[in-house]
Amino acid sequence: MLSLLHFLAFMAVTGYALFAFCSIVYSRVTFIRLGKKADLQKDLGNRMNDFVVQVFGQKKLLKDSRSGVMHIVMFYGFLILQLGALELILQGFVKGFELPFGNAHRYFSVSQEITTFLVLLAVIYAFYRRFIEKLPRLKRGLKSGLVIIFLTVLMVSIFLTLTFEHIWLGEAGSAYTPFSSVIAGLFAGMSANNAGIWFYVCWWVHLLTLLSFLVYVPQSKHAHILFAPVNILLRDTKPAGKLTSIDFDDETQETYGIGKIEDFRQNQLIDLYACVECGRCTQMCPASGTGKTLSPMDLIVKMRDHLTEKGSVITSRTPWVPSFAFSLSLRSEQAATVETYATNLIGDVITEEELWACTTCRNCEDQCPVANEHVDKIVDMRRYLVLTEGKMPHEASRYFQNIERQSNPWGISRKERIKWREGRDDIYVPTVDEEPDFEYLFFVGSMGSFDIRSQKVAQSFAKIMNTAGVKFAILGNEERNSGETARRMGNEFLFQQLCKENIANFQDYHVKKIVTICPHTYNTFKNEYPEFGLDAEVYHHTELVWKLIREGRIKPTKEVKEAIAYHDSCYIGRYNDIYDIPRQILKSIPGVQVLEMERNRENSMCCGAGGGMMWIEETQGKRVNMERTEQALTLSPTTIGSNCPYCLTMMSDGTKAKEVENQVKTLDIVEVVERSL
């Protein structure tokens, strides 16, 4: 009779747990399917490669080595323990049951016990990092610690169940069951009957905890266990940070950009449930780190909760099981419906201040272990504000007007774009009309053409090309703004207009190679213009300079005694993975000492100018460029080096604000190279 009740109870709780689990997962999938279908590239090979590297190699997690190792132990530990869990459950019905491994079973047993012990150590370390070390990026509280409780109970109950089974079966201690044998020694003298009773007590504790964890996982941040692998597999395989275009010829579109959660693409919505709330994105975010309201993690979490809430109203599916355990279910369905439909994604869920604080640096995305993409969502919502509602900071409105009228951010007459070349008599800078047989089109950009400081960079680069005998030309007054900043500020229409005009110009002059001093222009020409018809090789000026050095066409021979704190710009680094070339250039110059900041290469902090922030005044917290300048000054450099006009401006402003501009210079790499020729 007891055996029958035991079996029926097992079937009841297991059946309910499996039903609840499937119901919750199905609800989440249903909510995701409210989004627009994604037109994903059919490149299974690349996707599988990323899947293996990120899921089984845990590459991103190892950016924080301590947390990474801890997670690897848990990840592989749970994979290894699945067979042991099956055996343990069957032992509750067949006394002394063993999986049919024959003589190899003893090795299976020792592997299970060692793995259980290692997972328990990892759980203890997770508790230490969160609640004792109090790592700033990690949340604390019962909700955050609940999974630690689950895992601790699971591991301890495994050991206790095995311990009481040994006593119940009258088995002697063995080196193949090291931990349970030691624990069994603490219960010496316990009768077999009592051991059997305690076996079933621990067995049920383990089973109920396991099933409770199964039900809890998909409706908590640990849903990443299910959705993160899918997210990695179904991500957009495109150049890093490449934005999705709007089809302005589609007359069925009533709005532009994203104003409702269900307007996002389905693969974007998977991001929300894949988030593990590890805080790595927020920890590295320049806006968050300088006191702005933007937190990439909170942005994703708020959008996730909004999707769950609104999805449950639209689909009439309950998102929480059992409902009494979750606070959202305490509201009546009618109240939830009214409140949810009255809630605006932008304004109520995500504030405009958050959206306009982003520098689009992609440090958040680079750090994210589950391949979440934050920047495209922010830009999509900016597009809604700019193109649909006409709401934007007044500086952004002025920027757009100046670009539309004069094709530069200051509104200076476009006829003055060519005047930068008049600043020096020792350089030869022909236009495409003056030098029709050019190899490289030097796209100077608005900064190089109009900004007095950046003009010096353009002149130095022209001098280097003259010295190397490079045949190049400029468009002169025919050059237009690249549109990159307008795009990331949300004005996709203006970007596409400039993009098409530029490409038509390039085609008229049969441009095959383009070089630019601006990483933002470089990135948009290389990774985004091809979608609109650009067919040309695109170079950043550091790439061409390094090529000329390697070919022996220029030889930096004069000593330049500078200790240079090198700053990696976001659009060359994280967007295009160019880290070594600028350093190799500097190291090829006699006398130059390259100093590495604590945050360098892919972890480099943004200067604060990206995403249109070059033209929008910061009103919250500390200025980003001040924080980055202070990081550079801790190295006591004589020069802060960069490869971007925006970065150069921001770091120059930083040294002036710190009143050290007479002691610490700010130079572009090509300016240092020119001094050595």
XYZ file of C-alpha atoms in Angstrom:
677
model
C 0.000 0.000 0.000
C 2.810 2.424 0.916
C 4.616 1.573 -2.317
C 1.502 2.360 -4.340
C 0.977 5.683 -2.548
C 4.662 6.464 -3.056
C 4.360 5.785 -6.775
C 1.083 7.714 -7.179
C 2.513 10.702 -5.287
C 5.593 10.622 -7.513
C 3.482 10.522 -10.666
C 1.238 13.340 -9.426
C 3.974 15.827 -8.460
C 6.155 14.956 -11.442
C 3.238 15.196 -13.853
C 2.196 18.574 -12.447
C 5.756 19.909 -12.565
C 6.268 18.812 -16.164
C 2.902 20.272 -17.160
C 3.703 23.564 -15.403
C 7.160 23.707 -16.991
C 5.837 23.111 -20.501
C 3.004 25.585 -19.981
C 5.366 28.336 -18.824
C 7.840 27.759 -21.652
C 5.009 27.712 -24.179
C 3.701 31.005 -22.770
C 7.125 32.634 -23.107
C 7.481 31.353 -26.676
C 3.989 32.676 -27.439
C 4.962 36.102 -26.112
C 8.113 36.101 -28.266
C 6.063 35.197 -31.325
C 4.077 38.420 -30.887
C 7.120 40.140 -32.389
C 7.779 40.560 -36.086
C 9.392 37.705 -37.950
C 13.122 38.035 -38.389
C 14.708 37.606 -41.786
C 17.776 35.689 -40.627
C 20.694 34.806 -42.865
C 20.889 31.135 -43.705
C 24.455 30.564 -42.532
C 24.159 27.497 -40.344
C 27.914 26.906 -40.287
C 28.693 30.261 -38.685
C 25.822 29.886 -36.274
C 26.900 26.437 -35.142
C 30.469 27.623 -34.698
C 29.327 30.473 -32.445
C 26.989 28.112 -30.635
C 29.793 25.685 -29.798
C 32.257 28.431 -28.816
C 29.842 30.402 -26.653
C 27.636 27.656 -25.183
C 30.122 24.838 -24.685
C 33.291 26.937 -24.670
C 31.743 29.610 -22.413
C 34.083 32.148 -24.079
C 32.255 35.309 -23.024
C 31.823 34.103 -19.451
C 35.569 33.759 -19.108
C 35.997 37.519 -19.579
C 35.544 37.457 -15.805
C 37.741 34.449 -15.107
C 36.525 33.749 -11.571
C 32.837 33.891 -12.406
C 33.557 32.074 -15.651
C 35.229 29.092 -14.003
C 32.442 28.949 -11.427
C 29.816 28.873 -14.167
C 31.687 26.255 -16.190
C 31.743 23.965 -13.139
C 27.985 24.414 -12.709
C 27.231 24.050 -16.428
C 29.204 20.882 -17.021
C 28.419 19.634 -13.545
C 24.715 19.582 -14.286
C 25.287 17.866 -17.615
C 27.328 15.154 -15.926
C 24.827 14.732 -13.075
C 21.839 14.006 -15.315
C 22.517 10.262 -15.482
C 23.100 10.239 -11.750
C 19.768 11.993 -11.221
C 18.019 9.329 -13.312
C 19.648 6.563 -11.286
C 18.753 8.275 -8.015
C 15.082 8.598 -8.982
C 14.895 4.923 -10.015
C 16.475 3.927 -6.686
C 13.342 5.287 -5.045
C 11.411 2.423 -6.673
C 14.011 -0.316 -7.020
C 16.148 -0.790 -3.935
C 19.857 -0.646 -4.810
C 19.215 0.054 -8.504
C 22.291 0.738 -10.626
C 22.539 1.818 -14.239
C 23.842 -1.095 -16.380
C 27.463 0.016 -16.624
C 28.875 -3.280 -15.326
C 32.295 -3.015 -13.726
C 32.549 0.580 -14.927
C 29.775 1.631 -12.573
C 32.240 2.282 -9.758
C 33.974 4.883 -11.926
C 30.590 6.377 -12.722
C 29.872 6.590 -8.980
C 33.111 8.368 -8.144
C 32.630 10.825 -11.029
C 29.140 11.626 -9.784
C 30.271 12.286 -6.227
C 33.261 14.397 -7.221
C 31.085 16.409 -9.623
C 28.447 16.933 -6.919
C 31.151 18.192 -4.560
C 32.587 20.570 -7.175
C 29.141 21.979 -7.977
C 28.530 22.505 -4.262
C 31.832 24.396 -3.999
C 30.818 26.524 -7.004
C 27.483 27.303 -5.329
C 29.237 28.326 -2.134
C 31.537 30.574 -4.146
C 28.514 32.081 -5.914
C 27.048 32.893 -2.484
C 30.364 34.442 -1.447
C 30.618 36.657 -4.540
C 27.048 37.899 -4.251
C 26.478 38.256 -0.507
C 29.895 38.497 1.157
C 32.196 40.045 -1.441
C 29.107 41.967 -2.610
C 30.203 42.329 -6.198
C 28.598 45.631 -7.287
C 27.172 44.284 -10.546
C 25.191 41.525 -8.777
C 21.780 42.004 -7.186
C 21.153 40.773 -3.661
C 18.020 39.610 -1.874
C 15.849 36.507 -1.585
C 14.962 36.461 -5.283
C 18.620 36.631 -6.273
C 19.633 34.030 -3.709
C 16.793 31.591 -4.306
C 18.688 29.617 -6.920
C 21.613 29.261 -4.509
C 19.208 27.724 -2.014
C 17.837 25.375 -4.679
C 21.284 24.232 -5.775
C 22.577 23.801 -2.242
C 19.599 21.643 -1.257
C 19.958 19.586 -4.438
C 23.650 18.832 -3.904
C 23.331 18.152 -0.168
C 20.300 15.906 -0.699
C 22.274 13.867 -3.264
C 24.994 13.165 -0.724
C 22.516 12.368 2.069
C 20.403 10.095 -0.143
C 23.506 8.145 -1.188
C 24.706 8.036 2.423
C 21.514 6.518 3.788
C 21.350 4.111 0.848
C 24.798 2.731 1.804
C 23.638 2.159 5.383
C 20.307 0.714 4.229
C 22.041 -1.742 1.913
C 24.744 -2.535 4.460
C 27.536 -1.428 2.115
C 31.010 -0.719 3.445
C 32.793 2.529 2.734
C 34.562 2.697 -0.612
C 37.053 4.916 -2.385
C 34.585 4.951 -5.276
C 31.972 6.676 -3.074
C 34.349 8.979 -1.168
C 32.016 11.668 0.164
C 28.953 9.570 0.979
C 31.193 6.994 2.688
C 32.678 9.672 4.941
C 29.228 11.042 5.788
C 27.977 7.498 6.483
C 30.670 7.226 9.141
C 28.907 10.008 11.045
C 25.788 7.815 11.292
C 27.523 4.667 12.503
C 25.124 2.478 14.461
C 21.984 3.565 12.614
C 19.726 0.629 11.854
C 18.934 -0.410 8.301
C 15.222 0.351 8.786
C 15.899 3.879 10.030
C 18.372 4.395 7.199
C 15.674 3.319 4.726
C 13.239 5.840 6.196
C 15.821 8.637 5.979
C 16.677 7.544 2.452
C 13.111 8.210 1.349
C 12.930 11.497 3.285
C 16.060 12.772 1.493
C 14.897 11.245 -1.787
C 11.635 13.198 -1.603
C 13.440 16.386 -0.565
C 15.681 15.996 -3.597
C 12.795 15.224 -5.962
C 10.574 18.085 -4.778
C 13.471 20.531 -4.907
C 14.408 19.353 -8.385
C 10.831 19.706 -9.660
C 10.361 23.069 -7.940
C 13.559 24.278 -9.588
C 12.267 22.972 -12.934
C 9.096 25.043 -12.560
C 10.959 28.090 -11.247
C 13.626 28.285 -13.949
C 11.561 29.440 -16.985
C 9.786 32.180 -15.017
C 12.920 33.656 -13.488
C 16.201 35.104 -14.719
C 17.388 31.495 -14.971
C 15.259 31.163 -18.078
C 18.607 31.869 -19.737
C 19.309 28.149 -19.317
C 16.654 27.585 -21.985
C 16.755 30.754 -24.070
C 20.444 31.716 -24.121
C 21.527 28.825 -26.390
C 18.611 29.600 -28.718
C 19.502 33.293 -28.619
C 23.074 32.569 -29.652
C 21.922 30.253 -32.433
C 19.323 32.679 -33.826
C 21.210 35.958 -33.450
C 21.745 38.244 -36.435
C 24.995 37.098 -38.058
C 26.025 40.466 -39.382
C 28.931 42.846 -38.847
C 29.079 43.873 -35.201
C 26.619 46.648 -34.459
C 25.187 46.821 -37.991
C 21.728 48.349 -37.782
C 18.624 47.082 -39.532
C 17.309 49.384 -42.238
C 13.826 50.832 -42.569
C 12.092 50.364 -45.909
C 10.637 53.803 -46.548
C 9.057 52.563 -49.777
C 6.744 50.304 -47.777
C 3.503 52.263 -47.779
C 1.898 49.922 -45.229
C 4.083 51.309 -42.430
C 2.185 53.745 -40.250
C 5.026 54.376 -37.827
C 8.804 54.214 -38.011
C 11.008 52.784 -35.324
C 9.817 50.809 -32.299
C 7.122 52.267 -30.067
C 5.548 49.015 -28.848
C 7.240 45.923 -27.449
C 5.600 43.688 -30.062
C 7.126 45.792 -32.855
C 10.559 44.308 -32.153
C 11.704 41.329 -34.203
C 11.279 37.921 -32.614
C 15.009 37.292 -32.312
C 15.302 40.637 -30.491
C 12.657 39.496 -28.006
C 14.509 36.253 -27.296
C 17.234 38.526 -25.868
C 14.884 39.539 -23.080
C 14.399 36.015 -21.732
C 18.025 35.077 -22.362
C 19.274 37.781 -19.973
C 20.922 36.291 -16.884
C 21.012 39.621 -14.995
C 24.726 39.210 -14.375
C 25.283 42.962 -14.589
C 28.378 42.724 -16.767
C 26.847 45.071 -19.334
C 25.994 47.723 -16.768
C 29.382 47.391 -15.093
C 31.116 48.317 -18.373
C 28.594 50.916 -19.591
C 30.131 54.418 -19.721
C 26.738 56.038 -19.149
C 25.922 53.917 -16.110
C 29.461 54.296 -14.766
C 29.201 58.083 -14.800
C 25.846 58.414 -13.067
C 23.385 58.389 -15.975
C 20.008 56.674 -15.622
C 20.848 54.147 -18.335
C 21.637 50.615 -17.182
C 21.756 48.129 -20.080
C 20.756 45.292 -17.756
C 17.800 47.177 -16.293
C 16.741 48.184 -19.816
C 16.517 44.515 -20.838
C 14.848 43.441 -17.591
C 12.196 46.159 -17.783
C 11.458 45.268 -21.387
C 11.268 41.571 -20.462
C 8.779 42.219 -17.660
C 6.745 44.472 -19.944
C 6.651 41.789 -22.660
C 5.546 39.165 -20.144
C 2.880 41.433 -18.730
C 1.536 42.646 -22.070
C 1.903 39.235 -23.684
C -0.251 37.644 -21.023
C -2.996 40.199 -21.674
C -2.869 39.835 -25.463
C -2.741 36.024 -25.466
C -4.802 35.407 -22.292
C -2.095 33.005 -21.130
C -1.023 33.065 -17.514
C 2.709 33.770 -17.257
C 3.120 32.508 -13.678
C 2.638 29.006 -12.263
C 1.564 28.570 -9.515
C 0.002 32.008 -9.718
C -0.199 32.561 -5.949
C 3.601 32.495 -5.749
C 4.074 35.548 -7.968
C 3.078 39.082 -7.166
C 1.873 39.958 -10.668
C -0.974 37.491 -10.318
C -2.374 39.408 -7.332
C -3.900 41.968 -9.683
C -7.220 41.240 -11.251
C -7.197 40.421 -14.963
C -9.254 43.548 -15.672
C -6.828 45.827 -13.789
C -3.885 44.194 -15.514
C -5.507 44.711 -18.905
C -6.265 48.384 -18.339
C -2.861 49.168 -16.868
C -0.913 47.222 -19.495
C -2.598 48.852 -22.471
C -2.164 52.267 -20.855
C 1.563 51.640 -20.432
C 3.830 53.112 -23.078
C 7.069 51.343 -23.867
C 8.847 54.703 -24.210
C 8.020 56.933 -21.301
C 6.522 54.466 -18.835
C 8.820 51.454 -19.230
C 11.933 53.016 -20.760
C 12.561 56.723 -20.230
C 13.766 59.071 -22.936
C 16.722 59.971 -20.698
C 17.896 56.353 -20.816
C 17.695 56.225 -24.594
C 19.607 59.464 -25.130
C 22.360 58.533 -22.643
C 23.660 55.666 -24.805
C 26.951 56.254 -26.644
C 26.423 53.128 -28.829
C 29.895 51.933 -27.767
C 28.814 48.246 -27.649
C 30.746 47.557 -24.459
C 27.544 46.034 -23.100
C 27.191 43.682 -26.062
C 30.859 42.714 -26.000
C 30.531 41.677 -22.359
C 27.184 39.880 -22.591
C 27.645 36.093 -22.243
C 24.299 35.326 -23.907
C 24.748 37.470 -27.068
C 22.178 40.122 -26.174
C 22.161 43.214 -28.380
C 21.235 46.389 -26.547
C 22.274 49.101 -28.993
C 19.951 48.174 -31.857
C 16.967 48.238 -29.489
C 17.945 51.679 -28.214
C 18.393 53.012 -31.755
C 15.062 51.460 -32.810
C 13.334 53.350 -29.983
C 15.222 56.549 -30.837
C 13.904 56.164 -34.383
C 10.367 56.092 -33.048
C 10.946 59.276 -31.064
C 12.621 61.102 -33.958
C 10.700 59.871 -37.005
C 7.245 59.147 -35.590
C 6.829 61.504 -32.647
C 9.336 64.204 -33.596
C 10.720 64.206 -30.051
C 14.441 64.667 -29.489
C 16.903 66.842 -27.558
C 17.079 70.352 -29.052
C 20.772 69.776 -29.855
C 19.793 66.772 -31.989
C 17.191 68.833 -33.834
C 19.789 71.511 -34.583
C 22.266 68.848 -35.708
C 19.766 67.384 -38.199
C 18.903 70.819 -39.574
C 22.573 71.680 -40.114
C 23.246 68.360 -41.848
C 20.211 68.792 -44.098
C 21.134 72.368 -45.053
C 24.929 72.332 -45.242
C 25.874 68.652 -44.788
C 27.928 69.372 -41.647
C 27.011 69.563 -37.942
C 27.841 73.271 -37.528
C 25.861 74.629 -40.440
C 28.999 76.136 -41.992
C 28.695 76.792 -45.728
C 29.341 73.588 -47.630
C 31.502 75.607 -50.004
C 34.130 75.867 -47.271
C 34.572 72.089 -46.990
C 37.682 72.146 -49.173
C 39.454 74.966 -47.315
C 41.211 72.632 -44.822
C 43.871 71.814 -47.414
C 44.908 75.460 -47.544
C 46.370 75.326 -44.053
C 49.737 73.970 -45.191
C 51.911 74.650 -48.224
C 53.895 71.407 -47.926
C 51.036 69.062 -48.790
C 49.392 68.250 -52.100
C 45.693 67.405 -51.809
C 44.025 67.196 -55.241
C 40.320 66.859 -55.896
C 38.916 64.061 -58.040
C 38.726 66.506 -60.921
C 42.355 67.551 -60.454
C 43.626 63.957 -60.109
C 41.206 61.692 -61.996
C 43.674 58.781 -61.978
C 43.620 58.371 -58.189
C 43.898 55.066 -56.313
C 42.341 56.094 -52.993
C 39.493 58.477 -52.370
C 40.349 60.301 -49.137
C 36.969 60.865 -47.512
C 37.888 63.665 -45.123
C 34.583 63.833 -43.249
C 32.963 66.771 -41.512
C 35.404 66.757 -38.579
C 38.485 66.736 -40.812
C 37.007 69.379 -43.077
C 35.607 71.897 -40.583
C 36.954 71.210 -37.068
C 40.201 73.155 -36.626
C 41.837 70.476 -34.465
C 40.832 67.594 -36.739
C 42.021 69.507 -39.813
C 45.567 69.039 -38.501
C 45.008 65.272 -38.478
C 43.777 65.357 -42.088
C 46.819 67.412 -43.049
C 49.234 65.022 -41.323
C 47.630 62.067 -43.071
C 47.848 63.844 -46.443
C 51.529 64.525 -45.781
C 52.141 60.838 -45.061
C 50.403 59.817 -48.288
C 52.412 62.406 -50.222
C 55.642 61.041 -48.722
C 54.688 57.474 -49.635
C 53.705 58.429 -53.165
C 50.081 57.375 -52.716
C 47.831 58.619 -55.488
C 44.753 59.955 -53.733
C 42.100 62.598 -54.218
C 39.249 64.187 -52.289
C 35.725 65.093 -53.327
C 36.202 68.624 -52.028
C 32.974 70.587 -51.834
C 31.113 67.659 -53.408
C 31.690 65.586 -50.269
C 28.698 65.078 -48.011
C 28.306 63.941 -44.431
C 28.405 60.145 -44.089
C 25.133 60.088 -42.126
C 26.524 57.703 -39.484
C 25.729 59.914 -36.520
C 22.296 60.800 -37.864
C 21.518 57.092 -38.125
C 22.502 56.336 -34.556
C 20.587 59.338 -33.310
C 17.495 57.793 -34.859
C 17.136 59.759 -38.108
C 17.224 56.804 -40.481
C 15.588 58.815 -43.254
C 18.388 61.398 -43.270
C 21.009 58.651 -43.146
C 19.587 56.838 -46.169
C 19.336 60.082 -48.119
C 23.018 60.908 -47.456
C 24.052 57.297 -48.044
C 22.469 57.149 -51.496
C 23.867 60.548 -52.482
C 27.371 59.525 -51.397
C 27.216 56.208 -53.231
C 26.024 57.937 -56.406
C 28.994 60.295 -56.097
C 31.406 57.397 -55.613
C 30.020 55.636 -58.650
C 30.284 58.784 -60.781
C 34.009 58.956 -60.035
C 34.559 55.163 -60.228
C 35.797 54.970 -56.641
C 37.322 51.568 -55.801
C 39.184 52.365 -52.564
C 38.159 54.730 -49.785
C 40.260 55.805 -46.808
C 39.039 57.929 -43.911
C 40.422 59.298 -40.644
C 37.090 58.734 -38.841
C 36.266 55.296 -37.367
C 32.540 56.118 -37.456
C 32.669 56.850 -41.180
C 34.899 53.822 -41.716
C 32.445 51.526 -39.985
C 29.364 52.783 -41.774
C 31.070 52.721 -45.199
C 32.502 49.255 -44.644
C 29.595 47.517 -42.910
C 26.409 49.457 -43.687
C 26.773 51.180 -47.070
C 27.154 47.882 -49.009
C 23.487 47.143 -48.305
C 22.672 50.249 -50.360
C 25.036 49.470 -53.225
C 28.555 50.551 -52.250
C 31.175 48.361 -53.924
C 34.575 49.577 -52.747
C 37.372 48.644 -50.376
C 37.275 50.748 -47.223
C 40.313 51.580 -45.085
C 40.817 53.363 -41.822
C 43.839 55.634 -41.971
C 45.756 53.469 -39.465
C 45.306 50.460 -41.752
C 46.771 52.325 -44.721
C 49.632 53.789 -42.660
C 50.582 50.349 -41.349
C 50.440 48.988 -44.902
C 52.804 51.751 -46.066
C 55.216 51.053 -43.206
C 55.284 47.316 -43.939
C 55.886 47.983 -47.637
C 58.744 50.348 -46.776
C 57.075 53.283 -48.503
C 57.394 55.333 -45.328
C 60.026 54.840 -42.624
C 59.574 56.403 -39.203
C 63.212 57.095 -38.287
C 63.252 60.270 -36.225
C 63.024 59.700 -32.486
C 59.786 60.866 -30.871
C 60.188 60.804 -27.110
C 56.630 60.354 -25.959
C 54.981 58.130 -23.376
C 51.628 57.591 -25.087
C 48.537 56.379 -23.221
C 46.743 54.759 -26.135
C 42.952 54.954 -26.235
C 41.063 52.364 -28.323
C 38.141 53.987 -30.113
C 34.923 51.956 -30.025
C 34.248 51.959 -33.759
C 37.698 50.662 -34.652
C 37.939 48.295 -31.714
C 34.703 46.627 -30.676
C 32.971 47.311 -33.995
C 35.805 46.181 -36.277
C 38.235 44.264 -34.081
C 41.246 46.459 -34.929
C 43.488 46.555 -31.867
C 46.979 45.558 -32.944
C 47.565 47.805 -35.963
C 47.563 51.133 -34.063
C 49.884 49.669 -31.436
C 52.224 48.258 -34.082
C 52.405 51.692 -35.715
C 53.317 53.383 -32.439
C 55.873 50.708 -31.556
C 57.546 51.186 -34.952
C 58.343 54.808 -34.058
C 61.711 55.273 -32.296
C 61.378 56.694 -28.791
C 57.665 56.035 -28.364
C 56.574 54.180 -25.241
C 53.068 52.729 -25.442
C 51.206 52.823 -22.117
C 48.182 50.564 -21.684
C 45.230 51.827 -19.701
C 43.521 49.450 -17.290
C 40.515 49.417 -19.597
C 42.005 48.720 -23.003
C 41.370 46.801 -26.207
C 37.845 45.256 -26.166
C 37.318 46.514 -22.589
C 38.250 50.080 -23.511
C 35.920 52.743 -22.180
C 34.134 55.023 -24.641
C 35.270 58.651 -24.881
C 31.615 59.678 -24.614
C 31.078 61.015 -28.154
C 29.438 58.080 -29.944
C 25.759 57.698 -30.731
C 25.394 61.429 -31.295
C 26.609 62.346 -27.821
C 29.342 64.434 -29.455
C 26.566 66.920 -30.222
C 24.280 66.478 -27.197
C 25.097 68.030 -23.837
C 25.374 65.630 -20.890
C 23.007 66.742 -18.125
C 23.303 63.800 -15.743
C 26.215 62.660 -13.627
C 29.862 63.029 -14.548
C 30.991 63.713 -18.097
C 32.141 60.491 -19.754
C 35.167 62.130 -21.361
C 36.345 63.347 -17.940
C 36.230 59.806 -16.571
C 38.185 58.456 -19.525
C 40.741 61.286 -19.386
C 41.316 60.622 -15.694
C 41.914 56.949 -16.455
C 44.589 57.960 -18.971
C 46.230 60.451 -16.616
C 46.792 57.791 -13.953
C 49.587 56.468 -16.218
C 51.416 59.830 -16.136
C 51.703 60.013 -19.944
C 53.194 62.827 -21.972
C 50.587 62.190 -24.673
C 47.153 60.629 -24.975
C 46.967 58.904 -28.357
C 43.866 58.128 -30.383
C 42.775 57.332 -33.929
C 39.435 59.141 -34.054
C 38.519 62.832 -34.425
C 35.719 62.442 -31.873
C 38.004 60.757 -29.337
C 40.696 63.383 -29.942
C 38.209 66.180 -29.255
C 36.820 64.560 -26.125
C 40.237 63.763 -24.672
C 41.493 67.260 -25.524
C 38.493 68.740 -23.720
C 39.291 66.452 -20.799
C 42.913 67.592 -20.458
C 41.792 71.232 -20.680
C 39.194 70.692 -17.960
C 41.867 69.054 -15.781
C 44.215 71.965 -16.634
C 46.996 69.659 -17.829
C 46.901 70.469 -21.552
C 50.394 72.028 -21.311
C 51.841 68.859 -19.775
C 49.855 66.182 -21.623
C 49.308 66.465 -25.368
C 46.474 64.782 -27.278
C 47.516 63.487 -30.680
C 46.194 61.276 -33.431
C 48.503 58.424 -34.380
C 49.246 59.921 -37.806
C 50.456 63.116 -36.159
C 53.002 61.063 -34.231
C 54.007 59.217 -37.412
C 54.499 62.469 -39.326
C 56.885 63.739 -36.655
C 59.043 60.657 -37.174
C 59.371 60.923 -40.956
